[in-house]
Coordinates of C-alpha atoms in Angstrom, one line a residue:
M18 CA 1.9 -24.6 -12.0
P19 CA 2.5 -22.6 -8.8
H20 CA -0.6 -22.2 -6.7
F21 CA -0.3 -18.4 -6.5
H22 CA -1.0 -17.9 -10.3
L23 CA -4.5 -16.7 -11.1
S24 CA -5.1 -19.5 -13.6
P25 CA -8.3 -21.4 -14.4
E26 CA -6.9 -24.5 -12.7
N27 CA -6.1 -22.6 -9.5
R28 CA -9.5 -20.9 -9.6
Q29 CA -11.2 -24.3 -9.6
R30 CA -8.8 -25.6 -7.0
A31 CA -9.7 -22.6 -4.7
L32 CA -13.5 -23.2 -5.1
D33 CA -13.1 -26.9 -4.3
Q34 CA -11.0 -26.2 -1.2
M35 CA -13.4 -23.5 0.0
A36 CA -16.3 -25.8 -0.2
G37 CA -14.6 -29.1 0.7
G38 CA -11.9 -28.1 3.1
E39 CA -11.8 -26.9 6.6
E40 CA -14.0 -23.9 7.6
L41 CA -12.7 -20.5 6.5
D42 CA -11.9 -17.8 9.1
V43 CA -13.0 -15.1 6.7
L44 CA -14.8 -15.0 3.4
V45 CA -14.4 -11.7 1.6
I46 CA -17.0 -10.7 -1.0
G47 CA -15.8 -8.2 -3.6
G48 CA -12.6 -8.2 -5.7
G49 CA -11.9 -4.5 -6.0
V50 CA -9.0 -2.8 -4.2
T51 CA -10.9 -2.9 -0.9
G52 CA -11.6 -6.6 -0.9
A53 CA -8.2 -7.5 -2.3
G54 CA -6.5 -5.5 0.4
I55 CA -8.6 -7.1 3.1
A56 CA -7.8 -10.6 1.7
L57 CA -4.1 -9.9 1.8
D58 CA -4.2 -8.3 5.3
A59 CA -6.1 -11.3 6.7
A60 CA -4.0 -13.9 4.9
T61 CA -0.7 -12.3 6.2
R62 CA -2.2 -12.5 9.8
G63 CA -2.4 -16.3 9.4
L64 CA -6.1 -16.5 8.9
R65 CA -7.7 -19.0 6.5
V66 CA -9.2 -16.6 3.8
G67 CA -11.4 -17.0 0.8
I68 CA -12.2 -14.1 -1.6
V69 CA -14.8 -14.2 -4.4
E70 CA -15.8 -11.6 -7.1
A71 CA -18.9 -11.8 -9.2
Q72 CA -17.2 -10.3 -12.3
D73 CA -13.5 -10.0 -12.7
W74 CA -10.8 -8.6 -10.4
A75 CA -11.0 -4.8 -10.4
S76 CA -13.8 -4.8 -13.0
G77 CA -15.9 -2.2 -11.1
T78 CA -14.8 1.0 -9.6
S79 CA -11.1 -0.1 -9.1
S80 CA -10.4 -0.1 -12.9
R81 CA -12.3 3.1 -13.6
S82 CA -10.6 5.6 -11.3
S83 CA -8.5 8.7 -12.1
K84 CA -5.4 6.4 -11.7
L85 CA -4.2 8.6 -8.9
V86 CA -2.7 7.9 -5.5
H87 CA -3.1 11.2 -3.7
G88 CA -3.7 12.9 -0.4
G89 CA -6.7 14.8 -1.8
L90 CA -5.6 18.5 -2.1
R91 CA -9.2 19.6 -2.3
Y92 CA -10.0 17.9 1.0
L93 CA -7.3 20.1 2.5
Y94 CA -9.4 23.1 1.5
Q95 CA -12.3 21.5 3.3
L96 CA -10.0 21.4 6.4
N97 CA -10.1 17.6 6.6
F98 CA -6.5 17.4 7.8
A99 CA -6.8 13.9 9.3
L100 CA -7.9 12.4 6.0
V101 CA -5.2 14.2 4.0
A102 CA -2.5 13.1 6.5
E103 CA -3.6 9.5 6.4
S104 CA -3.7 9.5 2.6
L105 CA -0.3 11.1 2.2
R106 CA 1.2 8.6 4.6
E107 CA -0.2 5.8 2.4
R108 CA 0.9 7.5 -0.7
G109 CA 4.5 7.6 0.6
L110 CA 4.4 3.9 1.5
L111 CA 3.0 2.9 -1.9
L112 CA 5.7 5.0 -3.6
T113 CA 8.6 3.7 -1.6
T114 CA 7.8 0.3 -0.1
T115 CA 4.5 -1.4 -1.1
A116 CA 4.3 -0.9 -4.9
P117 CA 7.1 1.3 -6.3
H118 CA 6.9 -0.6 -9.5
L119 CA 3.2 0.5 -10.0
V120 CA 3.0 3.9 -8.2
K121 CA 5.1 6.8 -9.6
A122 CA 5.5 10.4 -8.5
Q123 CA 3.6 12.7 -10.9
P124 CA 4.0 16.5 -11.1
F125 CA 0.9 18.6 -11.7
L126 CA 0.9 22.2 -12.9
W127 CA -1.7 24.4 -11.4
P128 CA -2.3 27.5 -13.6
L129 CA -2.8 30.7 -11.6
K130 CA -5.0 33.5 -13.0
M131 CA -4.3 36.2 -10.4
P132 CA -0.7 37.2 -9.7
V133 CA -0.8 37.9 -5.9
I134 CA -4.0 36.8 -4.1
E135 CA -4.4 33.5 -5.9
R136 CA -0.7 32.6 -5.8
T137 CA -0.6 33.3 -2.0
Y138 CA -3.8 31.4 -1.3
S139 CA -2.7 28.5 -3.4
A140 CA 0.9 28.5 -2.2
V141 CA -0.4 28.3 1.4
G142 CA -2.7 25.3 0.6
V143 CA 0.0 23.4 -1.4
G144 CA 2.6 24.3 1.2
M145 CA 0.4 22.7 3.9
Y146 CA 0.0 19.7 1.7
D147 CA 3.8 19.4 1.3
T148 CA 4.3 19.9 5.0
I149 CA 1.8 17.2 6.0
A150 CA 3.4 14.9 3.4
Q151 CA 6.9 15.5 4.9
F152 CA 5.6 14.6 8.4
A153 CA 3.6 11.7 7.0
H154 CA 6.4 10.2 4.9
R155 CA 9.5 12.3 4.4
G156 CA 11.0 12.6 1.0
S157 CA 8.6 10.5 -1.0
V158 CA 8.0 13.3 -3.5
P159 CA 9.6 16.8 -4.2
I160 CA 8.0 19.9 -2.8
Q161 CA 6.2 22.6 -4.7
R162 CA 7.9 24.9 -7.2
H163 CA 6.6 28.3 -8.4
H164 CA 6.9 29.4 -12.1
T165 CA 6.3 32.6 -14.0
R166 CA 4.1 32.7 -17.0
K167 CA 7.1 32.1 -19.3
G168 CA 8.3 29.2 -17.2
S169 CA 4.8 27.7 -17.1
L170 CA 4.4 27.9 -20.9
K171 CA 7.8 26.2 -21.3
L172 CA 6.5 23.2 -19.2
A173 CA 3.1 23.3 -20.9
P174 CA 3.1 25.0 -24.3
A175 CA -0.6 23.9 -24.7
L176 CA -1.7 26.5 -22.1
K177 CA -3.4 29.7 -23.3
K178 CA -1.1 32.6 -22.8
D179 CA -3.9 34.7 -21.4
S180 CA -5.2 32.0 -19.1
L181 CA -2.5 32.3 -16.5
T182 CA -0.1 34.7 -14.8
G183 CA 2.1 31.9 -13.5
S184 CA 1.8 28.5 -11.9
I185 CA 2.6 26.2 -9.0
V186 CA 3.9 22.7 -9.8
Y187 CA 3.2 20.2 -7.0
Y188 CA 3.5 16.4 -6.8
D189 CA 1.1 13.5 -6.3
A190 CA 1.3 10.0 -7.7
R191 CA -0.3 7.9 -10.4
V192 CA -1.0 4.1 -10.4
D193 CA -2.1 1.4 -12.7
D194 CA -5.2 0.7 -10.6
A195 CA -6.4 -2.6 -12.1
R196 CA -2.8 -4.1 -12.0
L197 CA -2.5 -3.0 -8.4
V198 CA -5.7 -5.0 -7.5
V199 CA -4.5 -8.1 -9.4
T200 CA -1.2 -7.9 -7.6
L201 CA -2.9 -7.7 -4.2
V202 CA -5.1 -10.7 -5.0
R203 CA -2.1 -12.7 -6.3
S204 CA -0.1 -11.7 -3.1
A205 CA -3.0 -12.8 -0.9
V206 CA -3.0 -16.2 -2.8
R207 CA 0.7 -16.5 -2.3
H208 CA 0.1 -16.2 1.5
G209 CA -2.6 -18.9 1.4
A210 CA -5.8 -17.2 0.4
L211 CA -8.3 -19.0 -1.8
A212 CA -9.4 -16.7 -4.7
A213 CA -12.1 -17.2 -7.3
N214 CA -13.5 -14.6 -9.7
R215 CA -16.8 -14.9 -11.7
V216 CA -18.3 -16.4 -8.5
Q217 CA -21.5 -14.9 -7.0
V218 CA -22.7 -15.1 -3.4
T219 CA -26.4 -16.1 -3.7
E220 CA -27.4 -16.8 -0.1
M221 CA -26.1 -16.5 3.5
L222 CA -26.9 -19.3 6.0
K223 CA -27.3 -18.7 9.7
D224 CA -27.3 -20.8 12.9
A225 CA -30.1 -20.9 15.4
A226 CA -28.8 -17.8 17.1
G227 CA -28.9 -15.8 13.9
R228 CA -25.2 -15.7 13.2
V229 CA -23.9 -16.1 9.7
T230 CA -22.0 -19.4 9.4
A231 CA -21.9 -20.1 5.7
A232 CA -22.5 -18.8 2.2
K233 CA -23.8 -20.3 -1.0
L234 CA -21.7 -19.6 -4.1
L235 CA -22.6 -19.8 -7.8
D236 CA -19.8 -20.4 -10.3
L237 CA -21.0 -18.2 -13.2
E238 CA -18.7 -20.1 -15.6
T239 CA -20.2 -23.5 -14.9
N240 CA -23.5 -22.8 -13.0
R241 CA -22.3 -25.2 -10.3
E242 CA -23.2 -24.3 -6.7
Y243 CA -21.0 -24.5 -3.7
E244 CA -21.6 -24.1 0.1
V245 CA -18.7 -22.5 2.1
R246 CA -18.5 -22.6 5.9
T247 CA -16.9 -19.5 7.4
G248 CA -16.4 -17.8 10.7
A249 CA -17.1 -14.4 9.3
I250 CA -18.0 -12.7 6.0
I251 CA -16.7 -9.2 5.0
N252 CA -18.8 -7.4 2.5
A253 CA -16.5 -5.2 0.3
T254 CA -18.7 -4.9 -2.7
G255 CA -18.6 -1.1 -3.1
V256 CA -21.7 0.3 -4.9
W257 CA -23.3 -3.2 -4.5
T258 CA -23.0 -3.0 -0.7
E259 CA -26.7 -2.8 0.0
E260 CA -27.6 -5.6 -2.3
T261 CA -25.0 -7.9 -0.6
Q262 CA -26.3 -6.8 2.9
D263 CA -29.8 -7.8 1.9
L264 CA -28.7 -11.4 1.5
A265 CA -27.9 -11.4 5.2
G266 CA -31.3 -9.9 6.3
G267 CA -31.5 -7.7 9.3
T268 CA -32.0 -4.0 9.5
G269 CA -28.4 -2.9 10.1
G270 CA -25.7 -2.0 7.6
L271 CA -24.5 0.9 5.5
K272 CA -26.3 3.1 3.0
V273 CA -24.2 4.3 0.1
L274 CA -24.7 7.1 -2.4
T275 CA -23.6 6.0 -5.9
S276 CA -21.7 8.8 -7.5
K277 CA -20.5 8.7 -11.1
G278 CA -17.2 10.0 -12.3
I279 CA -16.3 10.0 -16.0
H280 CA -13.0 10.4 -17.9
I281 CA -12.2 11.1 -21.5
V282 CA -9.0 9.8 -23.2
I283 CA -7.0 12.0 -25.6
P284 CA -4.0 11.1 -27.7
R285 CA -0.7 12.1 -26.0
E286 CA 0.5 14.3 -28.9
R287 CA -2.7 16.4 -28.8
I288 CA -1.7 18.2 -25.6
K289 CA 1.8 19.6 -25.5
A290 CA 2.9 19.5 -21.9
T291 CA 5.6 17.7 -19.8
T292 CA 3.5 17.7 -16.5
G293 CA -0.1 16.9 -15.6
L294 CA -2.5 19.8 -15.1
F295 CA -4.7 20.5 -12.1
L296 CA -7.7 22.8 -12.6
R297 CA -10.2 24.0 -10.0
T298 CA -13.8 24.1 -11.1
E299 CA -17.0 25.6 -9.6
K300 CA -17.9 22.1 -8.4
S301 CA -14.7 20.3 -7.7
V302 CA -11.4 19.8 -9.6
L303 CA -10.3 18.6 -13.0
F304 CA -7.1 16.6 -13.6
I305 CA -5.4 16.3 -17.0
I306 CA -3.2 13.2 -16.4
P307 CA -0.4 11.8 -18.6
W308 CA -0.9 8.1 -19.1
Q309 CA 1.4 6.1 -21.3
H310 CA 0.4 7.1 -24.9
Y311 CA -2.6 9.2 -23.8
W312 CA -4.0 11.9 -21.6
V313 CA -6.8 10.9 -19.1
I314 CA -9.0 13.9 -18.3
G315 CA -11.6 14.0 -15.5
T316 CA -13.6 13.8 -13.4
T317 CA -17.3 14.4 -12.7
D318 CA -19.3 13.8 -9.5
T319 CA -23.0 13.2 -10.1
A320 CA -25.6 10.9 -8.5
W321 CA -26.3 7.7 -10.5
H322 CA -29.5 5.6 -10.3
E323 CA -29.2 3.4 -13.4
Q324 CA -27.8 -0.2 -13.6
L325 CA -24.5 -0.5 -11.7
K326 CA -22.6 -2.9 -13.9
H327 CA -21.8 -0.7 -16.9
P328 CA -22.1 3.0 -16.1
V329 CA -21.6 5.3 -19.1
P330 CA -20.7 9.0 -19.7
T331 CA -23.5 11.2 -20.9
A332 CA -23.2 14.0 -23.5
E333 CA -23.5 16.5 -20.6
D334 CA -20.6 14.8 -18.7
I335 CA -18.4 15.0 -21.8
D336 CA -19.3 18.6 -22.4
Y337 CA -18.5 19.5 -18.8
V338 CA -15.0 18.0 -19.0
L339 CA -14.2 19.5 -22.4
A340 CA -15.5 23.0 -21.3
H341 CA -13.3 23.1 -18.2
A342 CA -10.2 21.7 -20.0
N343 CA -10.7 24.3 -22.8
E344 CA -10.6 27.2 -20.3
V345 CA -6.8 26.8 -20.3
L346 CA -6.0 24.8 -23.4
D347 CA -5.0 26.3 -26.8
P348 CA -6.0 25.0 -29.3
P349 CA -9.2 23.8 -27.6
L350 CA -10.2 20.1 -27.5
T351 CA -13.2 18.9 -29.6
R352 CA -15.2 15.7 -29.5
D353 CA -13.1 14.6 -32.6
D354 CA -10.0 14.5 -30.3
I355 CA -11.6 11.9 -27.9
I356 CA -10.5 8.3 -28.6
G357 CA -12.2 6.8 -25.6
T358 CA -14.3 7.4 -22.5
Y359 CA -15.0 5.5 -19.3
A360 CA -17.1 5.9 -16.2
G361 CA -16.8 4.6 -12.7
L362 CA -19.1 4.6 -9.6
R363 CA -18.0 5.8 -6.2
P364 CA -19.6 4.2 -3.1
L365 CA -20.0 7.3 -0.9
L366 CA -21.4 6.8 2.5
Q367 CA -24.8 8.3 2.7
P368 CA -25.8 10.6 5.6
K369 CA -29.3 10.5 7.0
V370 CA -30.4 13.6 5.0
L371 CA -28.8 14.0 1.6
D372 CA -29.1 16.5 -1.2
E373 CA -27.8 14.5 -4.1
S374 CA -26.7 17.6 -6.0
K375 CA -24.1 18.0 -3.3
S376 CA -22.4 14.6 -3.6
T377 CA -19.0 16.2 -3.6
K378 CA -19.6 17.1 0.1
V379 CA -20.0 13.5 1.2
S380 CA -17.0 12.3 3.1
R381 CA -14.5 9.9 1.4
E382 CA -13.7 8.4 4.8
H383 CA -14.7 4.8 5.1
T384 CA -16.9 3.1 7.7
V385 CA -16.9 -0.5 8.9
T386 CA -19.9 -1.9 10.7
E387 CA -21.4 -5.3 11.8
V388 CA -24.5 -5.8 9.7
I389 CA -25.6 -8.9 11.7
P390 CA -23.5 -11.3 13.9
G391 CA -20.8 -12.8 11.6
M392 CA -21.1 -10.3 8.8
V393 CA -19.2 -7.0 8.5
A394 CA -19.6 -4.4 5.8
I395 CA -17.1 -1.7 4.7
A396 CA -17.8 1.2 2.3
G397 CA -16.5 4.6 1.5
G398 CA -12.8 5.4 1.4
K399 CA -10.6 5.6 -1.7
L400 CA -8.0 3.6 -3.5
T401 CA -5.1 5.4 -1.8
T402 CA -6.1 4.3 1.7
Y403 CA -7.0 0.7 0.8
R404 CA -4.5 -0.7 3.3
V405 CA -5.9 1.3 6.2
M406 CA -9.4 0.1 5.2
A407 CA -8.3 -3.5 5.1
E408 CA -6.8 -3.2 8.6
D409 CA -10.0 -1.7 10.0
A410 CA -12.1 -4.4 8.4

């Protein structure tokens, strides 16, 4: 069996080689998109890399996203041009070069309620978005198109006739997020990385100078322990960042705000439309995203203080999503239409003073810092810019 398959045999082989072979250059903790991207980046630079994940690949935030690769249109309205440009460049690369089999251009219809002021305001914003995209990666998606009310209803018959005067259709992209992560891990293994899921880091060992030199691993499948020597550890554990930092001791590191985003899943035939829908809310935005045989609708942005492993939507979360979707849909959605829900947690970088009711204002930009000598932590960012995050780490 080829060594780049993520099989039980290769998982065991990877653990044995991590513990019994030569010292690793880098041990990556965390098997979401950030950790997987870091492992691939490091392996393709010729470093000896190990990556471990306590659950399964992408089992946390990276399988519970909005399934979008996007520049962040709402960040443009916050005047965060640099973040948008970086994201749109990465979107273009994913669409054309890195993962065109997983990332596809996706049109979104933005219903407009006011004929002149809102159309002008929105057209300027989307126009800037398209312009930045053309500079960042020319031709990766079509530019915006404007539609009358009649044209809009032809594209999306499910819209209320009195909820719009017209629309703008702009493009972003959608992705199978979990499959992208697994592909990154498998690609890292193909380039020599050693990868093992269901393996937890339980302790970090230091030399006399206080530098991290090794980690103790627990195989959660067999309860067998391993000790792995490494030149550096990179903590890419997302909302578990602070827990992982605590294993290293010291007073440095990152503080993250855990923000929950939920989605509801609706049968595809329930909403008659040939494009996705983009709606602005009083707090943020709402996407109605076509996904295989379904529609995925979300998301929310609320502080979360419960257990991190299995976040769940509340009745209030579901009511919020339904209420905003029903502002434009006819007939309205009900709870009986929902065939599934899921919730994910965002690791947002926490400023020194934070009003948790304003978590949408916390930057999605990532930060990399040295917690103690030999251990680096990375948090923040988003799926779209995983490659930039990996390079920085």
